[in-house]
PDB file of C-alpha atoms in Angstrom:
ATOM      1  CA  MET A   1      90.601  13.246 102.793  1.00 59.00           C
ATOM      2  CA  LYS A   2      93.218  15.655 101.645  1.00 64.00           C
ATOM      3  CA  HIS A   3      93.118  19.435 102.743  1.00 61.00           C
ATOM      4  CA  SER A   4      93.845  21.627 100.040  1.00 57.00           C
ATOM      5  CA  THR A   5      96.054  24.496 101.074  1.00 58.00           C
ATOM      6  CA  ASN A   6      96.912  28.192  99.457  1.00 54.00           C
ATOM      7  CA  GLN A   7     100.649  27.348  98.448  1.00 52.00           C
ATOM      8  CA  GLN A   8     100.646  31.545  98.020  1.00 52.00           C
ATOM      9  CA  THR A   9      99.993  32.310 101.329  1.00 51.00           C
ATOM     10  CA  ARG A  10     101.986  29.260 102.853  1.00 55.00           C
ATOM     11  CA  SER A  11     105.161  30.253 100.985  1.00 56.00           C
ATOM     12  CA  GLY A  12     104.929  33.814 102.621  1.00 56.00           C
ATOM     13  CA  ARG A  13     104.070  35.965  99.241  1.00 70.00           C
ATOM     14  CA  GLY A  14     101.069  36.742 100.100  1.00 78.00           C
ATOM     15  CA  PRO A  15      99.443  40.274 101.124  1.00 81.00           C
ATOM     16  CA  ALA A  16     100.176  39.935 104.470  1.00 81.00           C
ATOM     17  CA  ARG A  17     103.801  39.809 103.989  1.00 82.00           C
ATOM     18  CA  ARG A  18     103.747  43.062 101.283  1.00 83.00           C
ATOM     19  CA  ILE A  19     102.067  45.144 103.813  1.00 84.00           C
ATOM     20  CA  GLY A  20     104.550  43.975 106.558  1.00 83.00           C
ATOM     21  CA  ARG A  21     107.551  44.781 104.109  1.00 83.00           C
ATOM     22  CA  THR A  22     106.259  48.073 103.263  1.00 84.00           C
ATOM     23  CA  LEU A  23     105.563  49.100 107.047  1.00 78.00           C
ATOM     24  CA  ALA A  24     109.157  47.889 107.252  1.00 82.00           C
ATOM     25  CA  LEU A  25     110.600  50.366 104.967  1.00 81.00           C
ATOM     26  CA  VAL A  26     108.468  53.545 105.539  1.00 81.00           C
ATOM     27  CA  LEU A  27     107.933  53.227 109.389  1.00 76.00           C
ATOM     28  CA  PRO A  28     111.294  54.329 110.007  1.00 78.00           C
ATOM     29  CA  VAL A  29     111.175  56.847 107.505  1.00 77.00           C
ATOM     30  CA  VAL A  30     108.218  58.387 109.205  1.00 74.00           C
ATOM     31  CA  LEU A  31     109.889  58.017 112.847  1.00 71.00           C
ATOM     32  CA  VAL A  32     112.452  59.810 111.714  1.00 74.00           C
ATOM     33  CA  LEU A  33     110.551  62.538 109.935  1.00 70.00           C
ATOM     34  CA  SER A  34     108.271  63.269 113.025  1.00 70.00           C
ATOM     35  CA  GLY A  35     111.312  63.224 115.332  1.00 69.00           C
ATOM     36  CA  THR A  36     112.770  65.804 113.288  1.00 66.00           C
ATOM     37  CA  LEU A  37     109.544  68.393 112.847  1.00 61.00           C
ATOM     38  CA  ALA A  38     109.597  67.860 116.658  1.00 61.00           C
ATOM     39  CA  VAL A  39     112.597  69.049 117.625  1.00 60.00           C
ATOM     40  CA  THR A  40     112.289  71.832 115.452  1.00 61.00           C
ATOM     41  CA  ARG A  41     109.514  72.702 117.663  1.00 61.00           C
ATOM     42  CA  VAL A  42     110.684  72.156 120.868  1.00 59.00           C
ATOM     43  CA  ASN A  43     111.406  75.968 122.587  1.00 63.00           C
ATOM     44  CA  TRP A  44     115.410  75.711 122.765  1.00 61.00           C
ATOM     45  CA  THR A  45     115.654  78.905 123.575  1.00 63.00           C
ATOM     46  CA  GLY A  46     114.388  79.395 127.048  1.00 63.00           C
ATOM     47  CA  ASN A  47     112.096  81.953 125.752  1.00 63.00           C
ATOM     48  CA  PRO A  48     108.403  80.903 126.485  1.00 60.00           C
ATOM     49  CA  SER A  49     106.942  83.819 123.985  1.00 56.00           C
ATOM     50  CA  ASN A  50     107.573  81.789 121.135  1.00 52.00           C
ATOM     51  CA  SER A  51     108.135  77.940 120.991  1.00 48.00           C
ATOM     52  CA  VAL A  52     109.445  77.980 117.431  1.00 51.00           C
ATOM     53  CA  LEU A  53     113.063  79.295 116.824  1.00 48.00           C
ATOM     54  CA  THR A  54     113.609  80.586 113.182  1.00 52.00           C
ATOM     55  CA  ALA A  55     116.702  82.024 111.138  1.00 49.00           C
ATOM     56  CA  SER A  56     115.932  85.652 111.970  1.00 48.00           C
ATOM     57  CA  ASP A  57     115.253  84.950 115.584  1.00 50.00           C
ATOM     58  CA  ALA A  58     119.159  83.032 115.842  1.00 50.00           C
ATOM     59  CA  SER A  59     120.358  86.658 114.230  1.00 50.00           C
ATOM     60  CA  ASP A  60     119.297  88.204 117.457  1.00 51.00           C
ATOM     61  CA  ILE A  61     121.578  86.031 119.726  1.00 51.00           C
ATOM     62  CA  THR A  62     124.477  88.575 120.850  1.00 51.00           C
ATOM     63  CA  SER A  63     128.786  87.327 120.049  1.00 52.00           C
ATOM     64  CA  ASP A  64     128.936  87.050 124.155  1.00 51.00           C
ATOM     65  CA  ALA A  65     126.322  84.758 124.275  1.00 54.00           C
ATOM     66  CA  ARG A  66     127.986  82.688 121.206  1.00 55.00           C
ATOM     67  CA  ALA A  67     131.185  83.276 122.540  1.00 53.00           C
ATOM     68  CA  ALA A  68     129.639  81.758 125.708  1.00 61.00           C
ATOM     69  CA  HIS A  69     128.569  78.421 124.068  1.00 78.00           C
ATOM     70  CA  ARG A  70     131.689  77.672 121.999  1.00 84.00           C
ATOM     71  CA  ALA A  71     134.514  75.156 123.070  1.00 85.00           C
ATOM     72  CA  PRO A  72     137.300  76.878 124.475  1.00 87.00           C
ATOM     73  CA  GLN A  73     139.637  75.581 122.023  1.00 88.00           C
ATOM     74  CA  ASP A  74     137.688  77.022 119.231  1.00 91.00           C
ATOM     75  CA  VAL A  75     137.975  80.953 121.138  1.00 92.00           C
ATOM     76  CA  LEU A  76     141.872  80.369 121.486  1.00 91.00           C
ATOM     77  CA  ARG A  77     142.153  79.582 117.958  1.00 92.00           C
ATOM     78  CA  ASP A  78     140.012  82.872 117.104  1.00 93.00           C
ATOM     79  CA  LYS A  79     141.691  84.916 119.178  1.00 93.00           C
ATOM     80  CA  LEU A  80     145.244  83.726 118.188  1.00 92.00           C
ATOM     81  CA  LEU A  81     144.058  83.962 114.326  1.00 91.00           C
ATOM     82  CA  GLY A  82     142.609  87.559 115.415  1.00 92.00           C
ATOM     83  CA  GLU A  83     146.636  88.440 116.635  1.00 92.00           C
ATOM     84  CA  LEU A  84     147.996  87.045 113.931  1.00 90.00           C
ATOM     85  CA  GLN A  85     146.939  89.994 111.724  1.00 90.00           C
ATOM     86  CA  GLN A  86     148.680  92.072 114.304  1.00 91.00           C
ATOM     87  CA  GLU A  87     151.777  90.138 115.716  1.00 89.00           C
ATOM     88  CA  ASP A  88     154.317  88.228 113.599  1.00 89.00           C
ATOM     89  CA  PRO A  89     153.791  84.061 113.907  1.00 89.00           C
ATOM     90  CA  GLY A  90     156.637  83.491 116.103  1.00 88.00           C
ATOM     91  CA  THR A  91     154.955  85.867 118.758  1.00 90.00           C
ATOM     92  CA  VAL A  92     151.541  83.871 118.492  1.00 90.00           C
ATOM     93  CA  LEU A  93     153.353  80.367 118.583  1.00 88.00           C
ATOM     94  CA  THR A  94     154.113  81.766 121.633  1.00 89.00           C
ATOM     95  CA  HIS A  95     151.014  82.411 122.929  1.00 91.00           C
ATOM     96  CA  LEU A  96     149.544  79.702 121.681  1.00 90.00           C
ATOM     97  CA  GLN A  97     152.145  77.898 123.626  1.00 88.00           C
ATOM     98  CA  GLN A  98     151.920  79.743 126.602  1.00 89.00           C
ATOM     99  CA  ALA A  99     148.208  79.120 126.803  1.00 90.00           C
ATOM    100  CA  VAL A 100     148.669  75.146 126.560  1.00 86.00           C
ATOM    101  CA  ASN A 101     151.155  75.687 129.050  1.00 86.00           C
ATOM    102  CA  GLU A 102     147.991  77.230 131.791  1.00 89.00           C
ATOM    103  CA  ARG A 103     145.257  75.357 130.696  1.00 89.00           C
ATOM    104  CA  PRO A 104     146.818  71.681 129.660  1.00 86.00           C
ATOM    105  CA  SER A 105     143.198  70.130 128.424  1.00 87.00           C
ATOM    106  CA  LEU A 106     143.901  72.569 125.490  1.00 86.00           C
ATOM    107  CA  ALA A 107     147.120  70.340 124.518  1.00 84.00           C
ATOM    108  CA  LYS A 108     144.764  67.473 122.445  1.00 86.00           C
ATOM    109  CA  HIS A 109     143.774  70.676 120.143  1.00 89.00           C
ATOM    110  CA  CYS A 110     147.068  72.491 120.264  1.00 87.00           C
ATOM    111  CA  VAL A 111     147.987  70.502 116.638  1.00 86.00           C
ATOM    112  CA  SER A 112     145.026  71.489 114.804  1.00 88.00           C
ATOM    113  CA  ILE A 113     145.379  75.146 116.083  1.00 89.00           C
ATOM    114  CA  ALA A 114     148.940  75.490 115.352  1.00 87.00           C
ATOM    115  CA  ARG A 115     147.878  74.194 111.885  1.00 87.00           C
ATOM    116  CA  SER A 116     145.406  77.037 111.392  1.00 89.00           C
ATOM    117  CA  LEU A 117     147.949  79.444 112.386  1.00 89.00           C
ATOM    118  CA  GLY A 118     150.543  77.754 109.919  1.00 88.00           C
ATOM    119  CA  ARG A 119     148.010  78.152 107.055  1.00 90.00           C
ATOM    120  CA  ALA A 120     146.763  81.452 107.526  1.00 91.00           C
ATOM    121  CA  ALA A 121     150.510  82.736 108.260  1.00 90.00           C
ATOM    122  CA  VAL A 122     150.774  81.456 104.560  1.00 90.00           C
ATOM    123  CA  ARG A 123     148.119  83.611 102.854  1.00 90.00           C
ATOM    124  CA  MET A 124     149.259  86.590 104.795  1.00 90.00           C
ATOM    125  CA  TYR A 125     153.087  86.234 104.575  1.00 89.00           C
ATOM    126  CA  GLY A 126     153.592  83.821 101.611  1.00 89.00           C
ATOM    127  CA  PRO A 127     154.901  80.042 102.172  1.00 88.00           C
ATOM    128  CA  THR A 128     158.695  81.202 102.483  1.00 88.00           C
ATOM    129  CA  ARG A 129     158.292  84.125 105.195  1.00 89.00           C
ATOM    130  CA  ALA A 130     155.730  81.944 106.980  1.00 87.00           C
ATOM    131  CA  GLN A 131     157.975  78.874 107.139  1.00 86.00           C
ATOM    132  CA  SER A 132     160.949  80.357 108.711  1.00 87.00           C
ATOM    133  CA  TYR A 133     158.643  81.648 111.964  1.00 84.00           C
ATOM    134  CA  ALA A 134     158.213  77.253 112.400  1.00 82.00           C
ATOM    135  CA  ARG A 135     159.390  75.813 115.179  1.00 78.00           C
ATOM    136  CA  PRO A 136     158.216  72.676 117.408  1.00 76.00           C
ATOM    137  CA  VAL A 137     155.375  74.273 119.222  1.00 73.00           C
ATOM    138  CA  CYS A 138     152.635  71.184 119.400  1.00 72.00           C
ATOM    139  CA  ASP A 139     154.786  68.616 117.252  1.00 60.00           C
ATOM    140  CA  THR A 140     155.488  71.012 114.094  1.00 61.00           C
ATOM    141  CA  SER A 141     152.385  71.635 113.560  1.00 65.00           C
ATOM    142  CA  PHE A 142     152.672  75.166 112.394  1.00 67.00           C
ATOM    143  CA  ALA A 143     155.038  74.077 109.850  1.00 67.00           C
ATOM    144  CA  SER A 144     152.861  71.269 108.537  1.00 70.00           C
ATOM    145  CA  GLY A 145     149.942  73.869 108.143  1.00 70.00           C
ATOM    146  CA  VAL A 146     152.430  75.894 105.662  1.00 72.00           C
ATOM    147  CA  ALA A 147     153.222  72.828 104.238  1.00 73.00           C
ATOM    148  CA  GLY A 148     149.759  71.904 103.957  1.00 72.00           C
ATOM    149  CA  ALA A 149     148.351  75.527 102.472  1.00 72.00           C
ATOM    150  CA  LEU A 150     150.651  74.846  99.613  1.00 68.00           C
ATOM    151  CA  THR A 151     148.947  71.921  98.091  1.00 64.00           C
TER     152      THR A 151
END
């Protein structure tokens, strides 16, 4: 006696296979979205009065609190860019070199800071005058920032 089998189910194309594929596609999306929504509901401010931080609440954070949470290289970059408004680029490059000498952990960020200073110097002084201040601070990154601002 020969038993009949359902070839459609045996080959894996039945309803269970379709449901499995649908879940495999939909479930990760649902998990990611629910995780994202859960993270937005967490009280990250430390203030127990409100568990949801809105965009208007973020404006209440003082500039001192923002500076405390910023990386040292970002603080140094902003300080030197502000100093560039009042001093010539040569003086600012000297201060960059002094900061790196005082805090060797900033050395790995020196290149990006010097490039930023070079781009800012081009905006303020023009390419020819900005290039005249270039010197070998952080592997001549100031000069490459000047050249990069021209393109």
